[in-house]
Short mmCIF file of C-alpha atoms (C1' of nucleotides) in Angstrom, two decimals:
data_model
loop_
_atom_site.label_atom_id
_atom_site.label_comp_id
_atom_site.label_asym_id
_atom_site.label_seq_id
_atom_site.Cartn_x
_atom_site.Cartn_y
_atom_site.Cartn_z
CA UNK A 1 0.00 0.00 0.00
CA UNK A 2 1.08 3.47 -1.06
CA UNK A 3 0.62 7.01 0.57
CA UNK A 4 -1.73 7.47 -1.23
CA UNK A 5 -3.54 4.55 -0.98
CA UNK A 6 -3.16 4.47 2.66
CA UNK A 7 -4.43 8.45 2.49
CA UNK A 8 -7.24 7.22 0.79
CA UNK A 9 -8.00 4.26 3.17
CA UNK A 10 -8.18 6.58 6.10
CA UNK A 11 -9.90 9.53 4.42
CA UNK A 12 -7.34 11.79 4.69
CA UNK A 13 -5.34 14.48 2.59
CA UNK A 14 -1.91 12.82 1.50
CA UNK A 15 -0.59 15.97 3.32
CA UNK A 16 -1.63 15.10 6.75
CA UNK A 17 -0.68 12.13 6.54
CA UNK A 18 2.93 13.46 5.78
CA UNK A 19 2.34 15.50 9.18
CA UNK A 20 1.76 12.71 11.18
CA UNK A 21 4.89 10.73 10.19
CA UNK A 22 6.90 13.93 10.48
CA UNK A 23 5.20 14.70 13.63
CA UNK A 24 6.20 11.09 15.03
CA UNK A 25 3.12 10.09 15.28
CA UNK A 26 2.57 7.47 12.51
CA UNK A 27 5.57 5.41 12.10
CA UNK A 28 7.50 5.29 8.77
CA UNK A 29 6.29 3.10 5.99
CA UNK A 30 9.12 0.17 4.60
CA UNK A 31 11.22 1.94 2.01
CA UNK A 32 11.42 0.03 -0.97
CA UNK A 33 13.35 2.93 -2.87
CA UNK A 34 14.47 6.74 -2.03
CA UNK A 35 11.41 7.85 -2.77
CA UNK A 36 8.71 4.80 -2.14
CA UNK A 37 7.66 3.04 1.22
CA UNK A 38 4.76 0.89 1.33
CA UNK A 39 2.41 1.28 4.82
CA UNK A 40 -0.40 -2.02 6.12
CA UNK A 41 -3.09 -2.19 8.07
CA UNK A 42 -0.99 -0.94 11.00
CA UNK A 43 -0.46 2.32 9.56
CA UNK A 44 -4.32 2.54 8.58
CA UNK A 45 -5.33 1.20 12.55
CA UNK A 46 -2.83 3.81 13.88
CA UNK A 47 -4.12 7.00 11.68
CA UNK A 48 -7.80 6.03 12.86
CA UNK A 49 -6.18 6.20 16.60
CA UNK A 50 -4.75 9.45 15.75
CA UNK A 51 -8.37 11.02 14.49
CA UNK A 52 -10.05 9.59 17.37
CA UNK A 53 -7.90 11.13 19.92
CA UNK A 54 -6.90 14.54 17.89
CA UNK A 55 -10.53 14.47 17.22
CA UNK A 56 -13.56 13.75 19.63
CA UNK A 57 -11.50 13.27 22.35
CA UNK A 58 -9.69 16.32 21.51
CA UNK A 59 -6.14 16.17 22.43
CA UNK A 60 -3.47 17.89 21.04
CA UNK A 61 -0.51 16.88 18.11
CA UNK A 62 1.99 16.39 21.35
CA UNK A 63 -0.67 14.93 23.87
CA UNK A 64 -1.53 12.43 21.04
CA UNK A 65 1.92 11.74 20.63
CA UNK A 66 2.65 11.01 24.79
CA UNK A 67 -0.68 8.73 24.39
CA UNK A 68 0.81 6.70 21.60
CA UNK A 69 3.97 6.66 23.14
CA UNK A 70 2.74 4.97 26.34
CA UNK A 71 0.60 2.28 24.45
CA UNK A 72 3.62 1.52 22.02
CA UNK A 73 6.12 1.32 24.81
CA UNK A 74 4.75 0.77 28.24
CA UNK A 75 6.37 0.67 31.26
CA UNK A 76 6.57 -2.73 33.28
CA UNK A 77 3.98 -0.83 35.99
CA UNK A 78 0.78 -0.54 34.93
CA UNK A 79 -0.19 1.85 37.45
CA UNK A 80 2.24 4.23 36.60
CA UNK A 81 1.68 4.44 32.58
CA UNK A 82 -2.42 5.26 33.70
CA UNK A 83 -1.01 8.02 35.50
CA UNK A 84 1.16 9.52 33.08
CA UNK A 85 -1.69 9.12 30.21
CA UNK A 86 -4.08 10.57 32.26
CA UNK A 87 -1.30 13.30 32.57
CA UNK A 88 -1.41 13.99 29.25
CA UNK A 89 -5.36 14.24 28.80
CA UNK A 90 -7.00 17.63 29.09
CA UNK A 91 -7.86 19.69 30.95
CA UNK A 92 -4.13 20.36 30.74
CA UNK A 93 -3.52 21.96 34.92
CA UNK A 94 -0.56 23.44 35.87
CA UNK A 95 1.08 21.53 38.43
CA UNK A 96 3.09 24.33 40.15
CA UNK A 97 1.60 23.90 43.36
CA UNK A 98 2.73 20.44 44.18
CA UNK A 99 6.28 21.69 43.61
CA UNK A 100 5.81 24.06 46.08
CA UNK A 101 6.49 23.37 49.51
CA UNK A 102 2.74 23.71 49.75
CA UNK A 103 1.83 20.86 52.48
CA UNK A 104 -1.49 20.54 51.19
CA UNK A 105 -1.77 21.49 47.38
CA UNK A 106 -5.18 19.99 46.66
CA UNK A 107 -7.10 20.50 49.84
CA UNK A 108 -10.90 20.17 48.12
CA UNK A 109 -9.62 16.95 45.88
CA UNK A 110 -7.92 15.21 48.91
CA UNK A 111 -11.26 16.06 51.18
CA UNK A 112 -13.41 14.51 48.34
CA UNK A 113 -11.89 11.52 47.90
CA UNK A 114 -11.45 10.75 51.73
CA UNK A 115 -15.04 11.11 51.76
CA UNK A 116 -15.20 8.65 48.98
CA UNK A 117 -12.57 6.52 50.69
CA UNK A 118 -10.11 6.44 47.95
CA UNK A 119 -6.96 6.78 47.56
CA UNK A 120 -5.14 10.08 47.40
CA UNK A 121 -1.98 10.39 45.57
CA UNK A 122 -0.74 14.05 44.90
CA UNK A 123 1.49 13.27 42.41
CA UNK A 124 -1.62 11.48 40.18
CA UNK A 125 -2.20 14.33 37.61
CA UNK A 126 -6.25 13.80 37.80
CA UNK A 127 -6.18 14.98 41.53
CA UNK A 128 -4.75 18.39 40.20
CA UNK A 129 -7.27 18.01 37.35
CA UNK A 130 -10.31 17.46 40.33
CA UNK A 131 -8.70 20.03 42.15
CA UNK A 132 -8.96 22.92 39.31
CA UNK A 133 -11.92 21.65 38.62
CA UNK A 134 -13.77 21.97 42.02
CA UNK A 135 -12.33 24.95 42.17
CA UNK A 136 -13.72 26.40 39.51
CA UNK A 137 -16.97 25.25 40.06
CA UNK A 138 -17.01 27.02 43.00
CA UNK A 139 -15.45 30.22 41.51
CA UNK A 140 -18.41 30.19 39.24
CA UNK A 141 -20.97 30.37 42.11
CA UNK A 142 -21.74 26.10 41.82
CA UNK A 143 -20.16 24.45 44.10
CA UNK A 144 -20.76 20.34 44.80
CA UNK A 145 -21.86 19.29 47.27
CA UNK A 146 -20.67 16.61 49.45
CA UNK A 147 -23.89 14.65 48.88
CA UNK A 148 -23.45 14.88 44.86
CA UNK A 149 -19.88 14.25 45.17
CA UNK A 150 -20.79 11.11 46.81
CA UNK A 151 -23.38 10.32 44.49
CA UNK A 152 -21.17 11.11 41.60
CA UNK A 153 -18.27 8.99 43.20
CA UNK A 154 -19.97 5.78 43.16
CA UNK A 155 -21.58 5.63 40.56
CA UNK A 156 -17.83 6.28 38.63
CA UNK A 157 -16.34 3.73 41.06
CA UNK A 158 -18.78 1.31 40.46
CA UNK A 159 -18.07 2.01 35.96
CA UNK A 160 -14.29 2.12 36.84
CA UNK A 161 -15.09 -1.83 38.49
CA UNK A 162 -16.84 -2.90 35.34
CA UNK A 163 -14.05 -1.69 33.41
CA UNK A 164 -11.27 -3.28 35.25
CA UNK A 165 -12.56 -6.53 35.12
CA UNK A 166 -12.81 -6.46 31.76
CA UNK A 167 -9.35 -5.96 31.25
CA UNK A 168 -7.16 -8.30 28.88
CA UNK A 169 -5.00 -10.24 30.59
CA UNK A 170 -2.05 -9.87 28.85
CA UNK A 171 0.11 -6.60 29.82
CA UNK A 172 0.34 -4.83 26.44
CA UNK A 173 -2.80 -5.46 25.89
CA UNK A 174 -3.80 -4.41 29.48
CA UNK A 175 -1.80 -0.92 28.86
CA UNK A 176 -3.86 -0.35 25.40
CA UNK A 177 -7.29 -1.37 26.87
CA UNK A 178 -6.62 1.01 29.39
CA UNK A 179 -4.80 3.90 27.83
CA UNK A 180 -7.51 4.09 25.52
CA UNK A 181 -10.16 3.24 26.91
CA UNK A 182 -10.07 6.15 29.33
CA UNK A 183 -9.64 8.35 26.80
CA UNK A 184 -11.94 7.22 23.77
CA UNK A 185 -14.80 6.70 26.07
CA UNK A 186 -14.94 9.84 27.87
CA UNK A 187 -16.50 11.48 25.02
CA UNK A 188 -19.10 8.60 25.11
CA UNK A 189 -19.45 9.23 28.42
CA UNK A 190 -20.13 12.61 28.14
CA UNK A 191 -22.54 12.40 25.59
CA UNK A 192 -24.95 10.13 27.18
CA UNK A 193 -24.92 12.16 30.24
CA UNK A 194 -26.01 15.18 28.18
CA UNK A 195 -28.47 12.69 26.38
CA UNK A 196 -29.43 11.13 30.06
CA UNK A 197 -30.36 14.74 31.40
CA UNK A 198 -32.77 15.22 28.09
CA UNK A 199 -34.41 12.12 28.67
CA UNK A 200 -35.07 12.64 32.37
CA UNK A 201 -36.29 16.29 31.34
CA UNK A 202 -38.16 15.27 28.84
CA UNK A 203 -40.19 12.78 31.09
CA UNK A 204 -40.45 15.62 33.82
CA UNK A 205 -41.99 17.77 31.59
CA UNK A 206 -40.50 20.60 32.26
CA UNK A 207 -40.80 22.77 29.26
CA UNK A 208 -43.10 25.64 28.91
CA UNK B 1 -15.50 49.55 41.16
CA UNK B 2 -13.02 50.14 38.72
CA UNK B 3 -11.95 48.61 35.78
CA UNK B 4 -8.73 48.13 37.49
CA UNK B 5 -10.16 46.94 40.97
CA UNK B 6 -12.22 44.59 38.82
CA UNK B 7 -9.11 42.96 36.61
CA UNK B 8 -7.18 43.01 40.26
CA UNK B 9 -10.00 40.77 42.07
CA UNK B 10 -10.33 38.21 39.24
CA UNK B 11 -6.90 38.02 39.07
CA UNK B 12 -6.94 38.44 35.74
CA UNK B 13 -4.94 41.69 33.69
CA UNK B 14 -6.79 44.22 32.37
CA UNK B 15 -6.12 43.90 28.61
CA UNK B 16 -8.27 40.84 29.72
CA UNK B 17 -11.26 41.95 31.08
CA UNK B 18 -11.27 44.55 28.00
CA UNK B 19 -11.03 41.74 25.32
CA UNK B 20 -14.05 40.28 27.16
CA UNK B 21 -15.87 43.24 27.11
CA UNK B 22 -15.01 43.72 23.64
CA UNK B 23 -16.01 39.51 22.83
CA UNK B 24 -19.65 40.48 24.57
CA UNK B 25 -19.12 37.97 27.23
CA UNK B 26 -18.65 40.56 30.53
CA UNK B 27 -21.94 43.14 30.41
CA UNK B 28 -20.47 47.08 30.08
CA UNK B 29 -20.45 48.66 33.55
CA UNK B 30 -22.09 51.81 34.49
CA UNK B 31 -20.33 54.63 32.51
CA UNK B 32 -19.54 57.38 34.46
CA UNK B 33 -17.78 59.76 32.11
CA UNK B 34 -16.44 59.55 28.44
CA UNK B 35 -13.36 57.90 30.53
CA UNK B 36 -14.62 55.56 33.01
CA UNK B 37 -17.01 52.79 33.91
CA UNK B 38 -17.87 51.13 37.27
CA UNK B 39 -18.28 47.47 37.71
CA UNK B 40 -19.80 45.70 40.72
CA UNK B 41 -20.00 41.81 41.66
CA UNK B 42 -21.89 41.07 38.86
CA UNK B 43 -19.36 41.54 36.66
CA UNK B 44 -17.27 39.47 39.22
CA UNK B 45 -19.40 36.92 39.47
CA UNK B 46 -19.66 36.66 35.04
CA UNK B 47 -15.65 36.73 35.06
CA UNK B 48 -15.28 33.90 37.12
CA UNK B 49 -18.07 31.59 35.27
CA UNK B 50 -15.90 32.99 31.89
CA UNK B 51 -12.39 31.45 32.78
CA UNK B 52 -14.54 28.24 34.36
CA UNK B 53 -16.15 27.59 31.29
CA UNK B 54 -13.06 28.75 29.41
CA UNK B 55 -10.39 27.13 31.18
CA UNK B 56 -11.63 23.40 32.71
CA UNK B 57 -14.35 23.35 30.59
CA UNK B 58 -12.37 23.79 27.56
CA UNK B 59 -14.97 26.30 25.35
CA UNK B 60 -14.02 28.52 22.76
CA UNK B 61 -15.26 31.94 23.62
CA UNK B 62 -17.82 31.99 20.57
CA UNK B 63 -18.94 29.07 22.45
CA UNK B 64 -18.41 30.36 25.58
CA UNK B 65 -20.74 33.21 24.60
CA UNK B 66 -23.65 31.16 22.98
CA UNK B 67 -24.20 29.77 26.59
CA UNK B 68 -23.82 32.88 28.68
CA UNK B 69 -25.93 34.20 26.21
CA UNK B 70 -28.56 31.16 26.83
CA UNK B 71 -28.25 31.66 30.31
CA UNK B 72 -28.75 35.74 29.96
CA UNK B 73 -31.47 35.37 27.62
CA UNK B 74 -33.21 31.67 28.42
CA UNK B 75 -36.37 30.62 25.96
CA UNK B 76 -39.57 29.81 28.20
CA UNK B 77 -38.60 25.93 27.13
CA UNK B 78 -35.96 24.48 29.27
CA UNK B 79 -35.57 21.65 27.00
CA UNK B 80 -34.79 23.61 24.00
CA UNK B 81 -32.40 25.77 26.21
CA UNK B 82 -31.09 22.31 27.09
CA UNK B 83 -30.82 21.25 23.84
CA UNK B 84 -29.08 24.55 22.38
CA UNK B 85 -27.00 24.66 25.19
CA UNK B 86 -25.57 21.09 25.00
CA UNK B 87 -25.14 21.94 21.17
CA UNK B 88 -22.57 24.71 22.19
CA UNK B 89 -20.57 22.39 24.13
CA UNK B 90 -17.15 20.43 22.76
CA UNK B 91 -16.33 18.35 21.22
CA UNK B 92 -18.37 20.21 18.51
CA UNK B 93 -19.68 17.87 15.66
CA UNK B 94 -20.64 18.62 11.84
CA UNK B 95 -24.20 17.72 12.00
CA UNK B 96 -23.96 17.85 8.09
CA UNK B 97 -25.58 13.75 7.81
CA UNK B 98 -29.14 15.23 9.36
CA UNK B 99 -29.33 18.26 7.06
CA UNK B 100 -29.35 15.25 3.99
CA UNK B 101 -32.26 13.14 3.48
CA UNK B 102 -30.36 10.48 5.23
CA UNK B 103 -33.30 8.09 6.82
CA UNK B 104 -31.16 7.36 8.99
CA UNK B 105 -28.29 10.03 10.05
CA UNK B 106 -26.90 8.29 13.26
CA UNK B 107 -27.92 4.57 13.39
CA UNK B 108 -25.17 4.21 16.58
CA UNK B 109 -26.83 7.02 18.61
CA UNK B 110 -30.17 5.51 17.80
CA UNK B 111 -29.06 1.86 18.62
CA UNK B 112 -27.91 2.95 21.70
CA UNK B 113 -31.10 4.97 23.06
CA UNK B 114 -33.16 2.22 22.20
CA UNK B 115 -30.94 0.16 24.06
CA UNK B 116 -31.57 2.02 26.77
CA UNK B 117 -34.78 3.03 26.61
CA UNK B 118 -33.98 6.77 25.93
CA UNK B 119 -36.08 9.08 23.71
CA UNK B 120 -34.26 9.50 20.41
CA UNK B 121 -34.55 12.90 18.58
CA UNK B 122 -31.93 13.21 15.95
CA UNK B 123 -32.05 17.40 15.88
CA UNK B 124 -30.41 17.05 19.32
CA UNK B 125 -26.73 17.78 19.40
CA UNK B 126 -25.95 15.14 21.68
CA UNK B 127 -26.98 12.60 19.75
CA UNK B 128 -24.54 13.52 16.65
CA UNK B 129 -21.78 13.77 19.41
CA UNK B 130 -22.83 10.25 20.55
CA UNK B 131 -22.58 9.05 17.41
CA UNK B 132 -19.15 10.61 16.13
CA UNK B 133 -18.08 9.59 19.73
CA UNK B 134 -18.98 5.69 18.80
CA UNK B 135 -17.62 6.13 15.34
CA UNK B 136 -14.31 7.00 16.36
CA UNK B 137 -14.21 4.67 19.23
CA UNK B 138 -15.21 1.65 16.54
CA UNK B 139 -12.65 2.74 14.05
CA UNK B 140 -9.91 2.90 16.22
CA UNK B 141 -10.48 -0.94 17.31
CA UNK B 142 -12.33 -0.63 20.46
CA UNK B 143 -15.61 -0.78 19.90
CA UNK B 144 -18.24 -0.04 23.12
CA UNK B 145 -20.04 -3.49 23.74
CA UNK B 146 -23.98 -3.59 24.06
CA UNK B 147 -23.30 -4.28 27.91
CA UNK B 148 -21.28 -1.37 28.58
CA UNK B 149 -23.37 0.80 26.95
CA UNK B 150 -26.00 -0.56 29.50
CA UNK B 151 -24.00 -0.13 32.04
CA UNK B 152 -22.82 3.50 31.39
CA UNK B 153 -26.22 4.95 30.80
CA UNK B 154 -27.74 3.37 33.46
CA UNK B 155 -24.93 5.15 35.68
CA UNK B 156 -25.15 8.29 34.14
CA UNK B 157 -29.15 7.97 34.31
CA UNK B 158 -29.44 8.03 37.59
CA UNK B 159 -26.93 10.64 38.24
CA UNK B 160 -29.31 12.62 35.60
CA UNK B 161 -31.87 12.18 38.17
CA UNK B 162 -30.00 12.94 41.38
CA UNK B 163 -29.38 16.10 39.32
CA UNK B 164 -32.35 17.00 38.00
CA UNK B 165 -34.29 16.36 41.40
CA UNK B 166 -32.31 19.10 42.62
CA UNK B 167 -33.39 21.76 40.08
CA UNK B 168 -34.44 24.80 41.89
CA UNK B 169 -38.02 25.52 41.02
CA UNK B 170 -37.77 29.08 39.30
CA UNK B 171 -37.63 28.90 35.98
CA UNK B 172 -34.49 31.49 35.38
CA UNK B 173 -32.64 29.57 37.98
CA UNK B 174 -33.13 26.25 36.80
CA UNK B 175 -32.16 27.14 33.38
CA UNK B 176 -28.59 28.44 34.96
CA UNK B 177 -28.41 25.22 36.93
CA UNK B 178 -29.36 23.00 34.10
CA UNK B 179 -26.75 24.62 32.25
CA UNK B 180 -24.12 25.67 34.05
CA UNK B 181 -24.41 22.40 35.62
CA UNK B 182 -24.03 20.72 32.65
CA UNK B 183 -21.16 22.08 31.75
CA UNK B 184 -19.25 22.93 34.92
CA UNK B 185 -19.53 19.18 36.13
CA UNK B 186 -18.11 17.48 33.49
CA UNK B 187 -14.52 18.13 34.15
CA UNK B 188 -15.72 17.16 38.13
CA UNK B 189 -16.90 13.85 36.78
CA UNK B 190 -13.70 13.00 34.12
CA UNK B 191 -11.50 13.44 36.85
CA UNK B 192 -13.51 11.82 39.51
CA UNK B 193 -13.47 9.01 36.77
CA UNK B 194 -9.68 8.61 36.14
CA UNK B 195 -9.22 8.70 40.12
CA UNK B 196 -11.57 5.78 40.47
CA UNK B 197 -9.74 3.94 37.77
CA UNK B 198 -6.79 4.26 39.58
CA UNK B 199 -7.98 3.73 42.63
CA UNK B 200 -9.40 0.21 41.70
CA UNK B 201 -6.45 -0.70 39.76
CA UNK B 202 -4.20 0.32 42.76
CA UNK B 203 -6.13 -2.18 44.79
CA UNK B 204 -5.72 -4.91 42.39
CA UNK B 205 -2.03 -4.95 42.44
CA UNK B 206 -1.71 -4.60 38.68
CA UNK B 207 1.80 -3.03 39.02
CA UNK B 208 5.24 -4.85 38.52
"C1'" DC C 1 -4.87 73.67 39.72
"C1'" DA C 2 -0.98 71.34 37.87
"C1'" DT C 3 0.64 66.83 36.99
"C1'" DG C 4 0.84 62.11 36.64
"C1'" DA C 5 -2.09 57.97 36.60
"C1'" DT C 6 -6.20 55.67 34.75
"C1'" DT C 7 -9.71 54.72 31.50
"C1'" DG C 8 -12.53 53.52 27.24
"C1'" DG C 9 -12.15 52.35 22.78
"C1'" DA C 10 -9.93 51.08 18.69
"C1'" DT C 11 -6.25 48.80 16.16
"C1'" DA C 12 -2.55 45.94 15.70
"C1'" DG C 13 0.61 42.41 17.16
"C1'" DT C 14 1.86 37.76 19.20
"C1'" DG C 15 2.63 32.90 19.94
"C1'" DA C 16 0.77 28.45 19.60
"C1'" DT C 17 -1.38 24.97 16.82
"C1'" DA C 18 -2.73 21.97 13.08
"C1'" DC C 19 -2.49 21.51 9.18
"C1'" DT C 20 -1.54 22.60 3.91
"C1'" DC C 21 1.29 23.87 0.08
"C1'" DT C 22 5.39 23.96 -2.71
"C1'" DC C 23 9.47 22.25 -4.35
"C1'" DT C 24 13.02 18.92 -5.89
"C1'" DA C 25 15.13 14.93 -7.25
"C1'" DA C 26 14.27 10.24 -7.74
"C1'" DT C 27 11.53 6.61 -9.11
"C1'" DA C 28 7.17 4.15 -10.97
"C1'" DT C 29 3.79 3.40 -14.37
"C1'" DT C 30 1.98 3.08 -18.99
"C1'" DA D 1 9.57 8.19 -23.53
"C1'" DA D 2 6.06 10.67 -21.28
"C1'" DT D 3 3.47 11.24 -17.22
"C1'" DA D 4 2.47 10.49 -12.46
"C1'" DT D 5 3.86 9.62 -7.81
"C1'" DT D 6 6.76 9.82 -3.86
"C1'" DA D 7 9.92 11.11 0.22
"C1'" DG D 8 11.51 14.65 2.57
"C1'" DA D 9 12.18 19.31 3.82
"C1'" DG D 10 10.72 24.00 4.29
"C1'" DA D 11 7.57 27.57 4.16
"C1'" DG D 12 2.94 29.32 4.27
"C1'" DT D 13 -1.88 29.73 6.20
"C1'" DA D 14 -5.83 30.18 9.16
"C1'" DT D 15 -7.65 30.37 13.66
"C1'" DC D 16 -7.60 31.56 18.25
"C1'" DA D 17 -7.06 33.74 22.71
"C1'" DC D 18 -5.16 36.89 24.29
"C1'" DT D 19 -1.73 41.08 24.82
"C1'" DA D 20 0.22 45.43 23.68
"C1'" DT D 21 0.03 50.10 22.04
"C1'" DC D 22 -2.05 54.51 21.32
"C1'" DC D 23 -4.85 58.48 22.06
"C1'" DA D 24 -7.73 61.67 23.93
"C1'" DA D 25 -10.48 62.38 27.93
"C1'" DT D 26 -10.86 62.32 32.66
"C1'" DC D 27 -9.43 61.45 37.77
"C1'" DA D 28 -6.89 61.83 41.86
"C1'" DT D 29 -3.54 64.20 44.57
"C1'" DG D 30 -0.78 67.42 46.63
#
DNA sequence: CATGATTGGATAGTGATACTCTCTAATATT
DNA sequence: AATATTAGAGAGTATCACTATCCAATCATG
C-alpha cells in the first residue's frame, strides 16, 4: 500500500498524513526505494487512533503523541503508565503547586476523595485536574456538594469496576485497553450524560 | 469599582477583562464619564463563570458566549435551552448527515437509546456527538459493547436524576443550573473518573 | 490647579497549533 | 519516452485567545 492509498484508506489528505509521520506520530512506511515506502493495516489502525484522539477526544498533536507513546512502549507498571496518560489528557492543569512546599496542594480533591474513601496520591495528575476543577466550580458560584460528590463517586467507582474486570490479561494489551479506553470513552461518556439529562427532562416535563 | 479593581479581584490583567468586554461575554459597567465605567459583583461573578467555562471546561469563547448568552437570555422551554446549550458544548460535531435526506443520520446514537430506553430525537446535538463519539471509538479498534453501553447509561441515568431532582423551582434559575451544571460538572466527573480507575487498579495490584 | 495615573475604545501584534502547500530529485507506471 | 507519484524538507496559512500600544479624555492628589 502506497501514501496514497493508505491516504485514501483513512480519508485523509496525503498531506496530513505526511504531518503525522513527520510529527512522530505514525511510524515510517518500509522503504522500498528513495522515494517509495509501502504502509499495512498498522499504519491505517494507527491514523484512525490518531483522528479519534486529535478528534472527539480532543487532544493535542503532542498529547496524542505522549498517548501513543505509552501504548507503544509501556512501562513494566501498569499503574504508573495510567497516570502519566491521564497526565497527558485535558484539561491540561498546571502543576506548580505540588512543587511548592505547599503541604497541602489539593485541599478540596484530597477532602473529596477521603469522603469517597479512595486513595489520594498528589502526584496522580487527575487529583490536580479534580482540584482545578472543584475549584472552579465554586469560583463560578456552583459548588458540589458533598452529597453529589458522593453520588457522583460511586456511581464512577462502580463504571471504573466494570471496566477493570474487563481488562485483557495480557500486559500490552492491558496498557492499550486502558490507555484508551479512558480516553476514547470519555467522550461517550459525556454524551450520554447530556443525552441522560434530556431524557429525564423530557419525562419531567419541564418545558413551557 | 473600577476597571482596574475589577481585573485586580479576578486576578486576571486588564487587557483581559477589555477583550471580554469587547467579545460580549462581561456586560459594560455603568459609565460614568467619556473615561470611566464602574463594575460591581456582577461583573465578578460573570468573570469567574468565563475562565470556568473557558479554562476546565475547555470552550471557545464563541462558544463560551452562545451559553452565557442562553443563560442571559433563556427561551420559556428548558428543554430547548437544554438542547441549544448542549449543542454549544465540545467536542463540537458537523451535523452535516441530518441536514441530507439520510433516513437514517446516526444509526449508533439511535441503537444505543433504544438500548436504553432513551427518547431519540436526531435534531439534538448530543446525539450527533454520541454518534461521532462511537464512530471514532469503533474505528480505532475498540468498539463499546452492548453491555457497557448498558452499564454507562444506566450510571449516568441516575446521576441525571439525582441532578435534576435538585433543580431549583424558578424557571431562570433552573435554566442556569441546568446549564451551568451541565457544563461545569463534566470536568468534576472526568477526573472523579480517572481517580476511580486508579484507585481500583491500585487495589488490584496490577503493578510490577 | 498642575501633573501624573487611569480609563474607554480602537487597532494591531503575538505565539501556539494543526495543518496545507510547494518544491526537488528520484523513481514508478503506462 | 512521457506522465504520475513519492519522500523529505521548508515555508505558508488560518484560527484563536489573548496582549500590547495609542490616544484623547478624565481622575486623583498634593
Amino acid at each position: 500500500m502506497r501514501i496514497s492509498a493508505l491516504a485514501a484508506e483513512a480519508g485523509l489528505p496525503i498531506a496530513t498524513v505526511k504531518f503525522y509521520l513527520r510529527e512522530g506520530l505514525l511510524h515510517p512506511g518500509v522503504a522500498t526505494s528513495a522515494t517509495q515506502a509501502t504502509y499495512d493495516d498498522s499504519h491505517l489502525r494507527r491514523l484512525r487512533v490518531i483522528r479519534a484522539l486529535t478528534g472527539p477526544v480532543g487532544l493535542s498533536v503532542q498529547q496524542t503523541r505522549m498517548i501513543l507513546g505509552l501504548i507503544d512502549d509501556p512501562g513494566d507498571d501498569l499503574y504508573a503508565t495510567l497516570g502519566r496518560a491521564v497526565g497527558a489528557l485535558p484539561p491540561t492543569v498546571d502543576t506548580r503547586a505540588a512543587s511548592d512546599d505547599d503541604p497541602d496542594p489539593f485541599p478540596r480533591a484530597r477532602a473529596a476523595l477521603e469522603a469517597l474513601g479512595q486513595v489520594y496520591d498528589p502526584s496522580f495528575a487527575a487529583v490536580a485536574q479534580l482540584e482545578a476543577a472543584l475549584e472552579a466550580v465554586d469560583a463560578a458560584g456552583m459548588p458540589i456538594s458533598d452529597d453529589r460528590l458522593l453520588e457522583y463517586g460511586r456511581h464512577l467507582r462502580e463504571m471504573a469496576v466494570y471496566d477493570l474486570e474487563r481488562m485483557p490479561p495480557e500486559p500490552n494489551a492491558a496498557v492499550e485497553y486502558t490507555v484508551l479506553g479512558t480516553a476514547l470513552y470519555e467522550p461517550v461518556l459525556l454524551a450520554l450524560r447530556r443525552l441522560a439529562h434530556q431524557d429525564v427532562a423530557s419525562r419531567r416535563d419541564l418545558g413551557a
